């Protein structure tokens, strides 16, 4: 992990290396997926949605940069917000932990109509996931099997009730 300098001048100029930043962004995305899909109301500290860096207080945040930052993180936050608002299961569904081992954490959110399974891989290995023809909500693709790489995630939706219309 990043070693933040202890002296005030060095801390005021602290930045992550390219490799540290890349890993931090991968982990930040996992955190956002968890935040927007677990029970409760998501709350974001300003700047996290664009990958804003900081060090120890008082250098944890400078003034907000409104026309900069990482657009990929911002787009993911927007997508997760849309997914959350379009699926009432995130507001009132039951939460059940399905798997927690080797850095992989999975849980379901379920109500009478929908079951959504969230799988987060913060471990050191890739995992093959049998998706059983489920819709992956971030990509919009239907998946049958998926290689879940390190520092990646899936949000899989299964509809429990279907309505047929003429």
PDB file of C-alpha atoms in Angstrom:
ATOM      1  CA  UNK A   1       0.000   0.000   0.000  1.00  0.00           C
ATOM      2  CA  UNK A   2       0.883   3.645  -0.294  1.00  0.00           C
ATOM      3  CA  UNK A   3       3.134   5.065   2.419  1.00  0.00           C
ATOM      4  CA  UNK A   4       1.892   8.549   3.253  1.00  0.00           C
ATOM      5  CA  UNK A   5       4.716  10.825   4.456  1.00  0.00           C
ATOM      6  CA  UNK A   6       4.577  11.913   8.075  1.00  0.00           C
ATOM      7  CA  UNK A   7       6.015  15.413   7.645  1.00  0.00           C
ATOM      8  CA  UNK A   8       3.531  18.169   6.761  1.00  0.00           C
ATOM      9  CA  UNK A   9       5.285  19.516   3.637  1.00  0.00           C
ATOM     10  CA  UNK A  10       5.701  16.076   2.025  1.00  0.00           C
ATOM     11  CA  UNK A  11       2.134  15.090   2.938  1.00  0.00           C
ATOM     12  CA  UNK A  12       0.812  18.254   1.258  1.00  0.00           C
ATOM     13  CA  UNK A  13       2.399  17.135  -2.033  1.00  0.00           C
ATOM     14  CA  UNK A  14       1.572  13.418  -1.722  1.00  0.00           C
ATOM     15  CA  UNK A  15       0.321  11.563  -4.808  1.00  0.00           C
ATOM     16  CA  UNK A  16      -0.069   7.871  -5.493  1.00  0.00           C
ATOM     17  CA  UNK A  17       2.214   6.154  -7.984  1.00  0.00           C
ATOM     18  CA  UNK A  18       0.608   4.967 -11.222  1.00  0.00           C
ATOM     19  CA  UNK A  19       0.393   1.349  -9.944  1.00  0.00           C
ATOM     20  CA  UNK A  20      -0.970   2.432  -6.541  1.00  0.00           C
ATOM     21  CA  UNK A  21      -3.579   4.632  -8.238  1.00  0.00           C
ATOM     22  CA  UNK A  22      -4.673   1.834 -10.586  1.00  0.00           C
ATOM     23  CA  UNK A  23      -5.154  -0.558  -7.654  1.00  0.00           C
ATOM     24  CA  UNK A  24      -6.922   2.133  -5.620  1.00  0.00           C
ATOM     25  CA  UNK A  25      -9.359   2.785  -8.484  1.00  0.00           C
ATOM     26  CA  UNK A  26     -10.112  -0.946  -8.842  1.00  0.00           C
ATOM     27  CA  UNK A  27     -10.815  -1.180  -5.111  1.00  0.00           C
ATOM     28  CA  UNK A  28     -12.829   2.043  -5.118  1.00  0.00           C
ATOM     29  CA  UNK A  29     -15.082   0.579  -7.823  1.00  0.00           C
ATOM     30  CA  UNK A  30     -15.639  -2.528  -5.671  1.00  0.00           C
ATOM     31  CA  UNK A  31     -16.509  -0.269  -2.741  1.00  0.00           C
ATOM     32  CA  UNK A  32     -19.034   1.665  -4.842  1.00  0.00           C
ATOM     33  CA  UNK A  33     -20.699  -1.553  -6.049  1.00  0.00           C
ATOM     34  CA  UNK A  34     -21.001  -2.690  -2.426  1.00  0.00           C
ATOM     35  CA  UNK A  35     -22.229   0.736  -1.254  1.00  0.00           C
ATOM     36  CA  UNK A  36     -24.984   0.963  -3.889  1.00  0.00           C
ATOM     37  CA  UNK A  37     -26.224  -2.634  -3.564  1.00  0.00           C
ATOM     38  CA  UNK A  38     -26.119  -3.417   0.167  1.00  0.00           C
ATOM     39  CA  UNK A  39     -28.944  -2.319   2.473  1.00  0.00           C
ATOM     40  CA  UNK A  40     -29.026   1.310   3.583  1.00  0.00           C
ATOM     41  CA  UNK A  41     -28.696   4.608   1.759  1.00  0.00           C
ATOM     42  CA  UNK A  42     -25.446   5.256  -0.162  1.00  0.00           C
ATOM     43  CA  UNK A  43     -23.418   8.256   0.941  1.00  0.00           C
ATOM     44  CA  UNK A  44     -20.336   9.462  -0.949  1.00  0.00           C
ATOM     45  CA  UNK A  45     -17.619  11.740   0.418  1.00  0.00           C
ATOM     46  CA  UNK A  46     -17.172  14.508  -2.166  1.00  0.00           C
ATOM     47  CA  UNK A  47     -14.616  13.768  -4.804  1.00  0.00           C
ATOM     48  CA  UNK A  48     -14.658   9.978  -4.409  1.00  0.00           C
ATOM     49  CA  UNK A  49     -16.946   9.759  -7.459  1.00  0.00           C
ATOM     50  CA  UNK A  50     -14.079  11.114  -9.618  1.00  0.00           C
ATOM     51  CA  UNK A  51     -11.172   9.401  -7.854  1.00  0.00           C
ATOM     52  CA  UNK A  52     -10.040  12.443  -5.901  1.00  0.00           C
ATOM     53  CA  UNK A  53      -6.791  11.745  -4.012  1.00  0.00           C
ATOM     54  CA  UNK A  54      -5.809  12.912  -0.567  1.00  0.00           C
ATOM     55  CA  UNK A  55      -3.514  12.207   2.352  1.00  0.00           C
ATOM     56  CA  UNK A  56      -3.942  12.483   6.108  1.00  0.00           C
ATOM     57  CA  UNK A  57      -5.906  15.360   7.599  1.00  0.00           C
ATOM     58  CA  UNK A  58      -5.652  18.282   6.819  1.00  0.00           C
ATOM     59  CA  UNK A  59      -4.671  17.117   3.319  1.00  0.00           C
ATOM     60  CA  UNK A  60      -7.466  14.564   2.938  1.00  0.00           C
ATOM     61  CA  UNK A  61      -9.375  16.813   0.532  1.00  0.00           C
ATOM     62  CA  UNK A  62      -8.638  20.049  -1.254  1.00  0.00           C
ATOM     63  CA  UNK A  63     -11.203  22.108  -3.135  1.00  0.00           C
ATOM     64  CA  UNK A  64     -13.482  20.133  -5.438  1.00  0.00           C
ATOM     65  CA  UNK A  65     -12.463  19.926  -9.095  1.00  0.00           C
ATOM     66  CA  UNK A  66     -15.698  20.023 -11.091  1.00  0.00           C
ATOM     67  CA  UNK A  67     -14.283  19.606 -14.599  1.00  0.00           C
ATOM     68  CA  UNK A  68     -11.748  16.867 -14.021  1.00  0.00           C
ATOM     69  CA  UNK A  69     -11.149  13.526 -12.446  1.00  0.00           C
ATOM     70  CA  UNK A  70     -11.697   9.992 -13.636  1.00  0.00           C
ATOM     71  CA  UNK A  71     -14.781   9.829 -15.880  1.00  0.00           C
ATOM     72  CA  UNK A  72     -14.837   6.006 -15.705  1.00  0.00           C
ATOM     73  CA  UNK A  73     -15.448   6.116 -11.958  1.00  0.00           C
ATOM     74  CA  UNK A  74     -18.072   8.837 -12.365  1.00  0.00           C
ATOM     75  CA  UNK A  75     -19.840   6.829 -15.089  1.00  0.00           C
ATOM     76  CA  UNK A  76     -19.887   3.741 -12.852  1.00  0.00           C
ATOM     77  CA  UNK A  77     -21.389   5.749  -9.970  1.00  0.00           C
ATOM     78  CA  UNK A  78     -24.070   7.117 -12.323  1.00  0.00           C
ATOM     79  CA  UNK A  79     -24.805   3.594 -13.621  1.00  0.00           C
ATOM     80  CA  UNK A  80     -25.011   2.165 -10.086  1.00  0.00           C
ATOM     81  CA  UNK A  81     -27.332   4.992  -9.046  1.00  0.00           C
ATOM     82  CA  UNK A  82     -29.591   4.224 -12.012  1.00  0.00           C
ATOM     83  CA  UNK A  83     -29.544   0.469 -11.260  1.00  0.00           C
ATOM     84  CA  UNK A  84     -30.444   1.197  -7.640  1.00  0.00           C
ATOM     85  CA  UNK A  85     -33.327   3.498  -8.561  1.00  0.00           C
ATOM     86  CA  UNK A  86     -34.722   1.052 -11.161  1.00  0.00           C
ATOM     87  CA  UNK A  87     -34.720  -1.967  -8.829  1.00  0.00           C
ATOM     88  CA  UNK A  88     -36.869  -1.602  -5.730  1.00  0.00           C
ATOM     89  CA  UNK A  89     -35.209  -4.702  -4.244  1.00  0.00           C
ATOM     90  CA  UNK A  90     -32.323  -2.430  -3.198  1.00  0.00           C
ATOM     91  CA  UNK A  91     -34.668  -0.348  -1.081  1.00  0.00           C
ATOM     92  CA  UNK A  92     -36.783  -3.035   0.555  1.00  0.00           C
ATOM     93  CA  UNK A  93     -35.404  -6.470  -0.306  1.00  0.00           C
ATOM     94  CA  UNK A  94     -33.990  -8.973   2.148  1.00  0.00           C
ATOM     95  CA  UNK A  95     -30.196  -9.350   2.225  1.00  0.00           C
ATOM     96  CA  UNK A  96     -28.540 -12.762   2.516  1.00  0.00           C
ATOM     97  CA  UNK A  97     -24.799 -13.413   2.480  1.00  0.00           C
ATOM     98  CA  UNK A  98     -24.065 -16.281   0.078  1.00  0.00           C
ATOM     99  CA  UNK A  99     -20.276 -16.557   0.111  1.00  0.00           C
ATOM    100  CA  UNK A 100     -17.390 -14.974   1.997  1.00  0.00           C
ATOM    101  CA  UNK A 101     -13.953 -16.558   1.531  1.00  0.00           C
ATOM    102  CA  UNK A 102     -10.585 -15.936  -0.160  1.00  0.00           C
ATOM    103  CA  UNK A 103     -11.393 -12.268  -0.745  1.00  0.00           C
ATOM    104  CA  UNK A 104     -14.680 -13.031  -2.515  1.00  0.00           C
ATOM    105  CA  UNK A 105     -17.896 -11.717  -0.993  1.00  0.00           C
ATOM    106  CA  UNK A 106     -21.329 -12.453  -2.413  1.00  0.00           C
ATOM    107  CA  UNK A 107     -24.819 -11.613  -1.239  1.00  0.00           C
ATOM    108  CA  UNK A 108     -28.343 -11.536  -2.615  1.00  0.00           C
ATOM    109  CA  UNK A 109     -31.037  -8.909  -2.354  1.00  0.00           C
ATOM    110  CA  UNK A 110     -34.480 -10.447  -2.841  1.00  0.00           C
ATOM    111  CA  UNK A 111     -38.126  -9.415  -2.799  1.00  0.00           C
ATOM    112  CA  UNK A 112     -41.256 -11.048  -4.259  1.00  0.00           C
ATOM    113  CA  UNK A 113     -40.324 -10.216  -7.861  1.00  0.00           C
ATOM    114  CA  UNK A 114     -36.546 -10.099  -8.120  1.00  0.00           C
ATOM    115  CA  UNK A 115     -33.363 -11.675  -6.846  1.00  0.00           C
ATOM    116  CA  UNK A 116     -30.132  -9.786  -7.418  1.00  0.00           C
ATOM    117  CA  UNK A 117     -26.811 -11.444  -6.618  1.00  0.00           C
ATOM    118  CA  UNK A 118     -23.760  -9.257  -6.095  1.00  0.00           C
ATOM    119  CA  UNK A 119     -20.320 -10.876  -6.299  1.00  0.00           C
ATOM    120  CA  UNK A 120     -17.208  -8.884  -5.364  1.00  0.00           C
ATOM    121  CA  UNK A 121     -13.744 -10.345  -5.971  1.00  0.00           C
ATOM    122  CA  UNK A 122     -11.141  -8.537  -3.870  1.00  0.00           C
ATOM    123  CA  UNK A 123      -9.058 -11.698  -3.624  1.00  0.00           C
ATOM    124  CA  UNK A 124      -5.861 -12.806  -5.301  1.00  0.00           C
ATOM    125  CA  UNK A 125      -7.410 -15.256  -7.775  1.00  0.00           C
ATOM    126  CA  UNK A 126      -9.853 -15.267 -10.665  1.00  0.00           C
ATOM    127  CA  UNK A 127     -13.081 -17.220 -10.106  1.00  0.00           C
ATOM    128  CA  UNK A 128     -15.310 -18.908 -12.674  1.00  0.00           C
ATOM    129  CA  UNK A 129     -18.939 -18.019 -11.981  1.00  0.00           C
ATOM    130  CA  UNK A 130     -21.862 -20.034 -13.370  1.00  0.00           C
ATOM    131  CA  UNK A 131     -24.374 -17.288 -14.125  1.00  0.00           C
ATOM    132  CA  UNK A 132     -27.267 -19.467 -15.335  1.00  0.00           C
ATOM    133  CA  UNK A 133     -28.338 -17.042 -18.127  1.00  0.00           C
ATOM    134  CA  UNK A 134     -28.709 -14.047 -15.823  1.00  0.00           C
ATOM    135  CA  UNK A 135     -28.682 -10.385 -16.770  1.00  0.00           C
ATOM    136  CA  UNK A 136     -25.558  -8.546 -15.585  1.00  0.00           C
ATOM    137  CA  UNK A 137     -26.872  -5.095 -14.713  1.00  0.00           C
ATOM    138  CA  UNK A 138     -23.773  -2.945 -15.274  1.00  0.00           C
ATOM    139  CA  UNK A 139     -22.965  -4.293 -18.764  1.00  0.00           C
ATOM    140  CA  UNK A 140     -26.543  -5.200 -19.701  1.00  0.00           C
ATOM    141  CA  UNK A 141     -25.355  -8.565 -21.052  1.00  0.00           C
ATOM    142  CA  UNK A 142     -26.869 -11.973 -20.351  1.00  0.00           C
ATOM    143  CA  UNK A 143     -24.196 -14.239 -18.938  1.00  0.00           C
ATOM    144  CA  UNK A 144     -23.969 -18.016 -18.609  1.00  0.00           C
ATOM    145  CA  UNK A 145     -20.398 -18.369 -17.345  1.00  0.00           C
ATOM    146  CA  UNK A 146     -18.044 -15.580 -16.425  1.00  0.00           C
ATOM    147  CA  UNK A 147     -14.399 -15.378 -15.351  1.00  0.00           C
ATOM    148  CA  UNK A 148     -14.511 -12.966 -12.422  1.00  0.00           C
ATOM    149  CA  UNK A 149     -11.031 -11.446 -12.340  1.00  0.00           C
ATOM    150  CA  UNK A 150      -9.321  -9.951  -9.290  1.00  0.00           C
ATOM    151  CA  UNK A 151     -10.808  -6.607  -8.218  1.00  0.00           C
ATOM    152  CA  UNK A 152     -13.927  -7.038 -10.310  1.00  0.00           C
ATOM    153  CA  UNK A 153     -17.630  -7.574  -9.666  1.00  0.00           C
ATOM    154  CA  UNK A 154     -20.914  -8.867 -11.038  1.00  0.00           C
ATOM    155  CA  UNK A 155     -24.471  -7.716 -10.345  1.00  0.00           C
ATOM    156  CA  UNK A 156     -26.733 -10.524 -11.596  1.00  0.00           C
ATOM    157  CA  UNK A 157     -30.508 -10.204 -11.843  1.00  0.00           C
ATOM    158  CA  UNK A 158     -33.072 -13.007 -11.834  1.00  0.00           C
ATOM    159  CA  UNK A 159     -36.742 -12.162 -12.255  1.00  0.00           C
ATOM    160  CA  UNK A 160     -38.924 -14.317  -9.990  1.00  0.00           C
ATOM    161  CA  UNK A 161     -42.306 -13.354 -11.448  1.00  0.00           C
ATOM    162  CA  UNK A 162     -43.127 -12.959 -15.084  1.00  0.00           C
ATOM    163  CA  UNK A 163     -46.213 -11.284 -16.481  1.00  0.00           C
ATOM    164  CA  UNK A 164     -47.469 -12.358 -19.897  1.00  0.00           C
ATOM    165  CA  UNK A 165     -49.495  -9.890 -21.941  1.00  0.00           C
ATOM    166  CA  UNK A 166     -51.458 -10.412 -25.143  1.00  0.00           C
TER     167      UNK A 166
END
